[in-house]
Amino acid sequence: MSETITIRVLRYDPDKDAEPRFEDFIVPYRDEWVVLDALAYIKEALDPSLAYRGSCHMAVCGSCGMMINRQPKLACHSFIRDYRGQLVTVEPLDHFPIERDLIVDQDDFIEKLTSLYPYLVTEHDKPLSEGPNLQSPAELAAFRPFTQCINCLLCYAACPQVAINEAFVGPAALAIAHRYNKDSRDSGEELRSEVTDSHHGVWDCTFVGACSEVCPKNVDPAAAIQRTKISASFRWLKERLLPGGTS
Amino acid sequence: MDVIVTDIAIVGAGGAGLRAAIEVAEQDPSLKIALISKVFPMRSHTVAAEGGAAGVVKPNDSFDLHFDDTVSGGDWLCDQDAVDLFVRAAPEELTRMEHWGCPWSRDADGRVAVRAFGGMKTERTWYAADKSGFHMLHTLFQTSLKYPSITRYDEFYSTELLVEEKRCTGLVAIELRSGKLVAFRAKAVILATGGAGRVFPFTTNGAIKTGDGMAMAYRAGVPLKDMEFVQYHPTGLPGTGILITEGARGEGGLLTNRDGYRYLQDYGLGPPDPWPRNKAMELGPRDRLSQAFWHEQQKGRTVETPFGDAVNLDIRHLGEKKIDERLPMVRELAISYVGIDPVHAPIPVRPVVHYTMGGIDTDINAATPLPGLFAAGECACVSINGANRLGSNSLAEILVFGARAGRGAVAFAKANPHGSERGAQAKAEAAQAKIRALFLNDGSESAPALRRTMNETMESGVGIFRTEESLKQSCAVLADLRNRFAQVRLEDRSNVFNTDLVQVLELGAMLDVAQTMAEAALTRTESRGSHQRLDYPKRNDEAFLSHSIASFSAADRPAIGSRAVVITRSRPGERIYGGGGS
Ligand SMILES: Cc1cc2nc3c(=O)[nH]c(=O)nc-3n(C[C@H](O)[C@H](O)[C@H](O)COP(=O)(O)OP(=O)(O)OC[C@H]3O[C@@H](n4cnc5c(N)ncnc54)[C@H](O)[C@@H]3O)c2cc1C
Ligand code: SF4
Ligand code: FES
């Protein structure tokens, strides 16, 4: 028989199961396969009831985040060849409620993101007739890394604060807020600071840096949070100590 | 069953759907919008677009030039009134994206940068590195969060339209999280469900591109137009079909065969200048490039790989710095998925199904023939793409026609009341009964097996080159699959996130769509753009300067009719590329 590999999948169907359980599937070993291909194989050939998310197969839609051998990973970017000879254990992303099998509830993230005014805030609407804003390549470079977030939520699964504190806005949402704050066309930092500077904003972060380690797009949310902390401190000082402040 | 009453329902939250939603919200904040999508908006396949979006900005460019490139690129099958409107509106829409924060790449002076693209005479493609669609989608999604009148229904799978007295009055969808069926009653509905590349086995399209909206409209009596036109992109990675953007060639990438020879010069695309010449060689149109690959393959001059024949895309001469700056994703993808670093070695590529030019029949206002129903984006056929879409026109199209669909829906919703509650209820119950039947009946046909057969017959019979024999064969197989689909077996009987059910319903949609492609291709006994018949190798304007119109019929195949193309000022001519074109 040709080479195989065992995929151990966490299964949970709230209609049927009292609690999650593991199930093993033996699939062919293929050098070029990613874990998402193995799951598709399982669904097609072994168990059509397996539930998971995935679409683009090119690490850009952010659908397929899951725990693979306890690491938060994109299933479409995790090659079976890197697990050759091992048992591959696949579980839903940590720190999110499971809906079914590998599918977790992500609504909370979208609510947190929405609370941060994640769009360009400008003082005036610029008429279209004035054409595009000017923005130098250096100005673009200042925020560009933070535009790369695919909302895969691996960073939430890696973050020890998210684990113990539901209210924490979390790495990706803060990175996206920072992306707009650093955009030369934006003037919404003040508005966002209501949330970013609040208790469940940046100050919940204890700077473990796990988010940046697992990020498949090198967004470096930890750096975004650090820099927001610095700006938040300045805002705080300005309000209290500088001439014209509130006290 | 739950009933949700809204003013405007939009199915699809990719670029077209989000743009439409924002337009409605801006036009009239008092209108309630239901934005329904089978995946979270940012997972929509617009996210995968790499190269960029076309819109005239340079002083040396003009609307006329963009018009000419588009019309000749489409082999004169585009409606010219639509193209005129499109090229004029595109720069405005792209500027609006800039005002909304889209991180377009910039020139040193801070202006938005533009790059060359296949079939375009001058540089007019706006880009955000090589993640243009990704940035557009996230910009649109994040901007949409600003508008309180937009209510999102994420992960709702829409199954059919509500039609009452020849008017579209809403739709039915399954809430995936609970399995509950929900009826949306709306005064106007916009379909923005994207393309259908998944009817083919080897495609750049994500798993969600299954033509659902096309099938919903078609079953509701709205025709599908020009479905035989399916674009192959010349440069996909063997095996996965992952796209290597045309931007790679826009930046100067070269295509060579097994002998290191730039073979495109043998197919009327030369001269092989060492620098990129617009509309020539590697920057020729996609249909020609994909067809040239096929000929090279026949001559045995392609490179063998474990995943089929390929040619080489060489960008080494650009150097590491430029590759990282302009084409970071190309490098990332090539390293990950074929183990090749394009800084040091050429990337193996082959043609791959990429885009459906055809789609739901709409006029230039994005209105379908069914009152109250609008369509925009890849699921629609206006038609600006004709027989062959030019790369970077569709990211502009989803904005231009998404916005127009939004405006059309606003006007319609203001002028018309809701349909009757009883009508909606009855239709929705019938829809529910159909799904329940899947749960209760023990069908005998395996969905994956039907899907594989469909994929195989589309590739073998309805691929880059077609013949009467191959098409007849595929049409027969598809008609048979349709009948067998009535006995399809649902394996998973759970309510929560039943992705088996979703895949079965998607397969049903794909079978409808595949049939319209094959039947329309059989009827068109000429070669035009992406539709190439080995038995009718010439374009025949006398008989076929017309759109094909596929209508649902009670028989086991669609009825194929036709409609004249709108010609305003460009008479069909020779498509000239290469040195002769400039
Ligand atoms: C890899 C790749 C690269 C590309 N690069 C370029 C490029 O550089 N330039 C360019 O101009 N074009 C490019 N294209 C083409 C372009 O990206 C697409 O044509 C365009 O993004 C389609 O947008 P859309 O909004 O119509 O559909 P999509 O973005 O596909 O969105 C469809 C939406 O419909 C929803 N939906 C579908 N069915 C249902 C249902 N049954 N119920 C509920 N919701 C449903 C989905 O959830 C999704 O939200 C590329 C395409 C691909 C595949
Ligand atoms: S910051 Fe990185 S890990 Fe977190 S969601 Fe974004 S892309 Fe994913
Ligand atoms: S499937 Fe899109 S990120 Fe993995």
CSV table of N, CA and C and ligand atoms in Angstrom, one decimal, chain A residues 148-155 172 215-217 219 221, ligand 2:
chain,number,residue,atom,x,y,z
A,148,GLN,N,-1.9,44.3,5.8
A,148,GLN,CA,-1.8,43.0,5.2
A,148,GLN,C,-2.6,42.0,6.0
A,149,CYS,N,-3.3,42.4,7.0
A,149,CYS,CA,-4.1,41.4,7.8
A,149,CYS,C,-5.2,40.8,7.0
A,150,ILE,N,-5.2,39.5,7.0
A,150,ILE,CA,-6.3,38.7,6.3
A,150,ILE,C,-7.4,38.3,7.3
A,151,ASN,N,-7.4,38.8,8.5
A,151,ASN,CA,-8.5,38.4,9.5
A,151,ASN,C,-8.6,36.9,9.7
A,152,CYS,N,-7.4,36.2,9.7
A,152,CYS,CA,-7.5,34.8,9.9
A,152,CYS,C,-7.6,34.4,11.4
A,153,LEU,N,-7.3,35.3,12.2
A,153,LEU,CA,-7.5,35.2,13.7
A,153,LEU,C,-6.6,34.2,14.3
A,154,LEU,N,-5.5,33.8,13.6
A,154,LEU,CA,-4.5,33.0,14.3
A,154,LEU,C,-3.9,33.7,15.5
A,155,CYS,N,-3.8,35.0,15.4
A,155,CYS,CA,-3.2,35.8,16.5
A,155,CYS,C,-4.1,35.7,17.8
A,172,ALA,N,-5.4,41.6,16.0
A,172,ALA,CA,-5.7,42.0,14.7
A,172,ALA,C,-6.5,43.3,14.6
A,215,CYS,N,1.6,35.1,13.0
A,215,CYS,CA,0.9,35.8,11.9
A,215,CYS,C,1.5,35.3,10.6
A,216,PRO,N,0.7,34.8,9.7
A,216,PRO,CA,1.2,34.3,8.4
A,216,PRO,C,1.5,35.4,7.4
A,217,LYS,N,1.1,36.6,7.8
A,217,LYS,CA,1.3,37.8,6.8
A,217,LYS,C,2.2,38.8,7.4
A,219,VAL,N,2.2,40.7,9.8
A,219,VAL,CA,1.6,42.0,10.2
A,219,VAL,C,2.2,42.6,11.4
A,221,PRO,N,1.3,42.5,14.8
A,221,PRO,CA,0.3,43.2,15.7
A,221,PRO,C,0.9,43.7,17.0
C,2,SF4,S1,-2.7,40.0,12.4
C,2,SF4,FE1,-1.9,38.3,11.3
C,2,SF4,S2,-2.6,36.5,12.5
C,2,SF4,FE2,-3.8,38.2,13.2
C,2,SF4,S3,-5.7,38.0,11.9
C,2,SF4,FE3,-4.3,39.4,10.9
C,2,SF4,S4,-3.2,38.1,9.4
C,2,SF4,FE4,-4.1,36.8,10.9
